[in-house]
mmCIF file of C-alpha atoms in Angstrom:
data_model
loop_
_atom_site.group_PDB
_atom_site.id
_atom_site.type_symbol
_atom_site.label_atom_id
_atom_site.label_comp_id
_atom_site.label_asym_id
_atom_site.label_seq_id
_atom_site.Cartn_x
_atom_site.Cartn_y
_atom_site.Cartn_z
ATOM 1 C CA ALA D 1 21.168 -14.477 -3.899
ATOM 2 C CA GLN D 2 17.776 -16.461 -5.379
ATOM 3 C CA ARG D 3 17.489 -18.898 -7.724
ATOM 4 C CA VAL D 4 15.175 -21.142 -9.735
ATOM 5 C CA THR D 5 16.487 -23.967 -12.008
ATOM 6 C CA GLN D 6 14.914 -25.834 -14.250
ATOM 7 C CA PRO D 7 17.975 -28.070 -15.691
ATOM 8 C CA GLU D 8 15.629 -29.611 -18.753
ATOM 9 C CA LYS D 9 14.761 -27.659 -22.019
ATOM 10 C CA LEU D 10 12.715 -30.393 -23.611
ATOM 11 C CA LEU D 11 10.471 -32.910 -22.245
ATOM 12 C CA SER D 12 8.531 -34.935 -25.325
ATOM 13 C CA VAL D 13 6.528 -37.766 -23.709
ATOM 14 C CA PHE D 14 3.590 -39.584 -25.417
ATOM 15 C CA LYS D 15 -0.034 -39.390 -24.601
ATOM 16 C CA GLY D 16 -1.243 -41.211 -20.684
ATOM 17 C CA ALA D 17 2.692 -41.122 -19.817
ATOM 18 C CA PRO D 18 3.528 -39.958 -16.608
ATOM 19 C CA VAL D 19 5.534 -36.275 -16.475
ATOM 20 C CA GLU D 20 7.768 -34.459 -13.805
ATOM 21 C CA LEU D 21 8.946 -31.010 -14.805
ATOM 22 C CA LYS D 22 11.542 -30.701 -12.240
ATOM 23 C CA CYS D 23 12.763 -27.348 -10.358
ATOM 24 C CA ASN D 24 14.355 -26.457 -7.930
ATOM 25 C CA TYR D 25 15.308 -23.367 -5.909
ATOM 26 C CA SER D 26 18.116 -21.572 -3.974
ATOM 27 C CA TYR D 27 16.670 -19.062 -1.580
ATOM 28 C CA SER D 28 17.772 -18.124 2.349
ATOM 29 C CA GLY D 29 14.042 -17.048 3.483
ATOM 30 C CA SER D 30 11.140 -19.407 3.857
ATOM 31 C CA PRO D 31 10.152 -19.918 -0.038
ATOM 32 C CA GLU D 32 6.709 -19.514 -1.917
ATOM 33 C CA LEU D 33 6.688 -21.019 -4.919
ATOM 34 C CA PHE D 34 4.875 -21.306 -8.290
ATOM 35 C CA TRP D 35 4.091 -23.004 -11.392
ATOM 36 C CA TYR D 36 3.079 -21.325 -14.786
ATOM 37 C CA VAL D 37 1.557 -22.451 -17.909
ATOM 38 C CA GLN D 38 2.232 -20.845 -21.170
ATOM 39 C CA TYR D 39 0.028 -22.321 -24.271
ATOM 40 C CA SER D 40 0.806 -21.075 -27.481
ATOM 41 C CA ARG D 41 -0.131 -17.942 -28.536
ATOM 42 C CA GLN D 42 -1.618 -17.492 -24.963
ATOM 43 C CA ARG D 43 -0.599 -15.125 -22.242
ATOM 44 C CA LEU D 44 1.541 -16.473 -19.046
ATOM 45 C CA GLN D 45 -0.312 -17.692 -16.636
ATOM 46 C CA LEU D 46 -0.738 -19.451 -13.291
ATOM 47 C CA LEU D 47 -0.956 -22.879 -13.027
ATOM 48 C CA LEU D 48 -0.587 -23.932 -9.171
ATOM 49 C CA ARG D 49 0.955 -22.389 -6.627
ATOM 50 C CA HIS D 50 2.427 -24.436 -3.495
ATOM 51 C CA ILE D 51 0.838 -22.765 -0.634
ATOM 52 C CA SER D 52 -2.737 -23.844 -1.813
ATOM 53 C CA ARG D 53 -1.877 -27.460 -1.984
ATOM 54 C CA GLU D 54 -4.110 -28.071 -4.566
ATOM 55 C CA SER D 55 -4.331 -30.018 -7.689
ATOM 56 C CA ILE D 56 -4.633 -27.972 -11.145
ATOM 57 C CA LYS D 57 -5.600 -29.587 -14.449
ATOM 58 C CA GLY D 58 -4.394 -32.953 -12.757
ATOM 59 C CA PHE D 59 -0.848 -31.616 -12.058
ATOM 60 C CA THR D 60 0.292 -31.280 -8.529
ATOM 61 C CA ALA D 61 3.760 -30.063 -7.468
ATOM 62 C CA ASP D 62 5.250 -30.625 -3.500
ATOM 63 C CA LEU D 63 7.514 -28.291 -1.957
ATOM 64 C CA ASN D 64 10.607 -30.522 -0.328
ATOM 65 C CA LYS D 65 12.404 -28.370 1.506
ATOM 66 C CA GLY D 66 15.151 -30.556 2.235
ATOM 67 C CA GLU D 67 16.428 -31.338 -1.284
ATOM 68 C CA THR D 68 14.788 -27.243 -2.513
ATOM 69 C CA SER D 69 12.130 -28.956 -5.004
ATOM 70 C CA PHE D 70 9.008 -28.083 -5.979
ATOM 71 C CA HIS D 71 8.830 -30.295 -9.283
ATOM 72 C CA LEU D 72 5.418 -30.895 -11.378
ATOM 73 C CA LYS D 73 3.612 -33.842 -12.085
ATOM 74 C CA LYS D 74 1.148 -35.425 -13.290
ATOM 75 C CA PRO D 75 -0.049 -39.178 -13.431
ATOM 76 C CA PHE D 76 -1.326 -39.422 -17.776
ATOM 77 C CA ALA D 77 -0.220 -36.561 -19.745
ATOM 78 C CA GLN D 78 -2.764 -35.581 -22.257
ATOM 79 C CA GLU D 79 -2.000 -33.796 -25.876
ATOM 80 C CA GLU D 80 -3.928 -30.150 -24.529
ATOM 81 C CA ASP D 81 -1.224 -29.637 -21.458
ATOM 82 C CA SER D 82 1.836 -29.273 -24.218
ATOM 83 C CA ALA D 83 3.381 -25.817 -23.353
ATOM 84 C CA MET D 84 5.913 -24.227 -22.067
ATOM 85 C CA TYR D 85 6.183 -24.288 -17.995
ATOM 86 C CA TYR D 86 8.187 -21.981 -15.835
ATOM 87 C CA CYS D 87 8.738 -22.603 -12.184
ATOM 88 C CA ALA D 88 8.863 -19.056 -10.216
ATOM 89 C CA LEU D 89 9.939 -18.074 -6.932
ATOM 90 C CA PHE D 90 8.691 -15.463 -4.368
ATOM 91 C CA THR D 91 10.831 -13.579 -2.703
ATOM 92 C CA GLY D 92 9.574 -11.111 -0.248
ATOM 93 C CA ALA D 93 11.952 -8.631 0.594
ATOM 94 C CA ASN D 94 11.465 -6.590 -3.057
ATOM 95 C CA SER D 95 8.207 -8.572 -4.258
ATOM 96 C CA LYS D 96 9.874 -9.961 -6.944
ATOM 97 C CA LEU D 97 9.344 -13.529 -8.899
ATOM 98 C CA THR D 98 12.421 -14.857 -9.814
ATOM 99 C CA PHE D 99 11.672 -17.079 -13.153
ATOM 100 C CA GLY D 100 13.453 -20.458 -14.062
ATOM 101 C CA LYS D 101 14.263 -20.732 -18.109
ATOM 102 C CA GLY D 102 11.242 -22.637 -18.708
ATOM 103 C CA ILE D 103 10.587 -26.168 -19.982
ATOM 104 C CA THR D 104 8.775 -26.923 -23.204
ATOM 105 C CA LEU D 105 6.300 -29.901 -22.819
ATOM 106 C CA SER D 106 5.303 -31.772 -25.873
ATOM 107 C CA VAL D 107 2.422 -34.346 -25.729
ATOM 108 C CA ARG D 108 2.368 -36.528 -28.449
ATOM 109 C CA PRO D 109 -0.690 -38.903 -29.375
ATOM 110 C CA SER I 1 -7.417 -12.215 -10.430
ATOM 111 C CA ALA I 2 -6.804 -8.741 -12.158
ATOM 112 C CA VAL I 3 -6.963 -8.800 -15.852
ATOM 113 C CA ILE I 4 -4.263 -7.146 -17.856
ATOM 114 C CA SER I 5 -4.114 -5.657 -20.957
ATOM 115 C CA GLN I 6 -1.724 -4.311 -22.949
ATOM 116 C CA LYS I 7 -1.206 -1.895 -26.004
ATOM 117 C CA PRO I 8 -0.088 -2.582 -28.990
ATOM 118 C CA SER I 9 0.356 -5.928 -29.339
ATOM 119 C CA ARG I 10 2.806 -5.533 -31.417
ATOM 120 C CA ASP I 11 4.870 -3.118 -33.348
ATOM 121 C CA ILE I 12 7.759 -2.657 -35.976
ATOM 122 C CA CYS I 13 9.989 -0.081 -35.792
ATOM 123 C CA GLN I 14 13.243 1.768 -36.915
ATOM 124 C CA ARG I 15 16.029 2.131 -35.102
ATOM 125 C CA GLY I 16 16.674 5.153 -33.137
ATOM 126 C CA THR I 17 13.318 5.674 -32.343
ATOM 127 C CA SER I 18 11.228 5.016 -29.211
ATOM 128 C CA LEU I 19 7.763 3.322 -28.579
ATOM 129 C CA THR I 20 5.852 3.238 -25.447
ATOM 130 C CA ILE I 21 3.848 0.334 -24.318
ATOM 131 C CA GLN I 22 0.798 0.999 -21.959
ATOM 132 C CA CYS I 23 -0.072 -1.722 -19.447
ATOM 133 C CA GLN I 24 -3.882 -1.387 -17.969
ATOM 134 C CA VAL I 25 -5.232 -3.291 -14.990
ATOM 135 C CA ASP I 26 -8.872 -3.601 -14.311
ATOM 136 C CA SER I 27 -8.536 -3.472 -10.566
ATOM 137 C CA GLN I 28 -5.808 -1.815 -8.338
ATOM 138 C CA VAL I 29 -2.825 -3.763 -7.278
ATOM 139 C CA THR I 30 0.265 -2.810 -5.371
ATOM 140 C CA MET I 31 3.523 -3.311 -7.785
ATOM 141 C CA MET I 32 3.420 -3.698 -11.662
ATOM 142 C CA PHE I 33 6.084 -5.058 -13.148
ATOM 143 C CA TRP I 34 8.106 -5.140 -16.748
ATOM 144 C CA TYR I 35 9.895 -7.776 -18.378
ATOM 145 C CA ARG I 36 11.740 -8.642 -21.531
ATOM 146 C CA GLN I 37 11.224 -12.183 -22.547
ATOM 147 C CA GLN I 38 12.961 -13.808 -26.048
ATOM 148 C CA PRO I 39 11.135 -15.891 -28.026
ATOM 149 C CA GLY I 40 11.038 -19.265 -26.160
ATOM 150 C CA GLN I 41 12.864 -17.957 -23.764
ATOM 151 C CA SER I 42 12.292 -17.461 -19.719
ATOM 152 C CA LEU I 43 11.439 -13.913 -18.784
ATOM 153 C CA THR I 44 14.356 -11.016 -17.255
ATOM 154 C CA LEU I 45 12.578 -8.383 -15.332
ATOM 155 C CA ILE I 46 13.044 -4.933 -16.249
ATOM 156 C CA ALA I 47 12.023 -2.880 -13.450
ATOM 157 C CA THR I 48 8.947 -2.626 -10.983
ATOM 158 C CA ALA I 49 6.990 0.595 -11.347
ATOM 159 C CA ASN I 50 5.863 1.658 -7.929
ATOM 160 C CA GLN I 51 2.911 4.563 -7.822
ATOM 161 C CA GLY I 52 4.103 7.612 -6.719
ATOM 162 C CA SER I 53 7.824 7.050 -6.868
ATOM 163 C CA GLU I 54 10.529 6.137 -9.425
ATOM 164 C CA ALA I 55 10.629 2.687 -10.670
ATOM 165 C CA THR I 56 12.957 0.016 -9.145
ATOM 166 C CA TYR I 57 15.303 -1.198 -12.293
ATOM 167 C CA GLU I 58 17.117 -4.821 -12.505
ATOM 168 C CA SER I 59 20.909 -4.938 -13.067
ATOM 169 C CA GLY I 60 21.636 -4.250 -16.599
ATOM 170 C CA PHE I 61 18.616 -1.747 -16.848
ATOM 171 C CA VAL I 62 18.700 1.609 -16.661
ATOM 172 C CA ILE I 63 15.695 4.541 -16.827
ATOM 173 C CA ASP I 64 17.488 6.424 -19.607
ATOM 174 C CA LYS I 65 16.813 3.308 -21.710
ATOM 175 C CA PHE I 66 13.693 2.192 -20.324
ATOM 176 C CA PRO I 67 11.828 5.012 -18.537
ATOM 177 C CA ILE I 68 8.552 3.353 -16.917
ATOM 178 C CA SER I 69 5.602 5.582 -15.654
ATOM 179 C CA ARG I 70 3.349 5.095 -12.691
ATOM 180 C CA PRO I 71 0.841 7.535 -12.508
ATOM 181 C CA ASN I 72 -2.113 5.230 -10.312
ATOM 182 C CA LEU I 73 -2.785 1.600 -9.331
ATOM 183 C CA THR I 74 -4.205 0.453 -12.532
ATOM 184 C CA PHE I 75 -1.841 1.915 -15.581
ATOM 185 C CA SER I 76 1.765 2.151 -16.413
ATOM 186 C CA THR I 77 3.771 2.569 -19.359
ATOM 187 C CA LEU I 78 6.938 1.253 -20.427
ATOM 188 C CA THR I 79 8.809 3.619 -23.355
ATOM 189 C CA VAL I 80 11.963 1.370 -24.928
ATOM 190 C CA SER I 81 14.390 4.501 -26.016
ATOM 191 C CA ASN I 82 16.321 4.522 -28.554
ATOM 192 C CA MET I 83 15.606 1.145 -29.749
ATOM 193 C CA SER I 84 18.235 -1.415 -31.617
ATOM 194 C CA PRO I 85 17.878 -4.651 -33.371
ATOM 195 C CA GLU I 86 18.599 -6.261 -29.678
ATOM 196 C CA ASP I 87 15.763 -4.958 -28.337
ATOM 197 C CA SER I 88 13.541 -6.943 -30.104
ATOM 198 C CA SER I 89 11.743 -8.983 -28.163
ATOM 199 C CA ILE I 90 8.176 -9.397 -25.967
ATOM 200 C CA TYR I 91 7.684 -7.200 -23.312
ATOM 201 C CA LEU I 92 5.470 -7.938 -20.736
ATOM 202 C CA CYS I 93 3.887 -6.389 -18.210
ATOM 203 C CA SER I 94 2.557 -8.091 -14.736
ATOM 204 C CA GLY I 95 0.952 -7.206 -11.600
ATOM 205 C CA ASP I 96 0.607 -8.673 -8.297
ATOM 206 C CA GLY I 97 -2.545 -8.864 -6.273
ATOM 207 C CA GLU I 98 -4.913 -6.513 -4.842
ATOM 208 C CA ALA I 99 -3.894 -4.770 -1.854
ATOM 209 C CA GLY I 100 -4.540 -7.447 1.348
ATOM 210 C CA ALA I 101 -4.476 -10.585 -1.411
ATOM 211 C CA THR I 102 -3.768 -13.626 0.104
ATOM 212 C CA TYR I 103 -1.191 -14.687 -2.904
ATOM 213 C CA ASN I 104 1.678 -13.307 -4.071
ATOM 214 C CA GLU I 105 1.660 -14.566 -7.804
ATOM 215 C CA GLN I 106 1.846 -12.314 -10.501
ATOM 216 C CA PHE I 107 -1.284 -11.875 -13.777
ATOM 217 C CA PHE I 108 0.414 -10.901 -16.815
ATOM 218 C CA GLY I 109 -0.485 -8.921 -19.919
ATOM 219 C CA PRO I 110 -0.949 -11.014 -23.194
ATOM 220 C CA GLY I 111 2.891 -9.087 -24.035
ATOM 221 C CA THR I 112 3.786 -6.633 -26.767
ATOM 222 C CA ARG I 113 5.665 -7.815 -29.579
ATOM 223 C CA LEU I 114 8.709 -5.158 -31.010
ATOM 224 C CA THR I 115 10.351 -6.000 -33.755
ATOM 225 C CA VAL I 116 13.265 -3.405 -34.690
ATOM 226 C CA LEU I 117 14.716 -2.849 -38.155
#
């Protein structure tokens, strides 16, 4: 069965520090992974998708099939990055997204 | 990307009653999904709503408790039946892309915050 693991619940950093939010997955098929973000009092929204190999708001994430990881990184955190971040795995067989438990990122001034 | 709205945005209900949550998408989407999210917690998929057929429920969720309708490609409802305080949660609706969309992400509504007394 598919699984998404986000091992940490909270990451607190100072503004300007690097950020890495960890995500590991378990899936026997070809994975399609996403990072979602939920800012305070806002809806859950897509941050980036691995298949696009894009950088959004300075965040990047590389799919590492050998380590089954999809860590989210940003070299210099900003206060406005404070939010809840969820890693999600798409499984094509039933069109479902499996979400990790999420991590709260807190960026202090 | 699709824009999704939900009604009501919040409600406070008495135990034993039922509440129907509406989800409207501004474009046609193939699949719609209903999730439950406890405050500060992850999302738990309740069911997948398919147009023209019964919803597909996840383990631990049953149709009698959470009946779902999907009358067309832009609308779905979730009813929380015979509510108890344990049903207090945020209920989220999502949709996938339009038919033929390139990517498989989902777009989410703002949620319905339900409190059961």
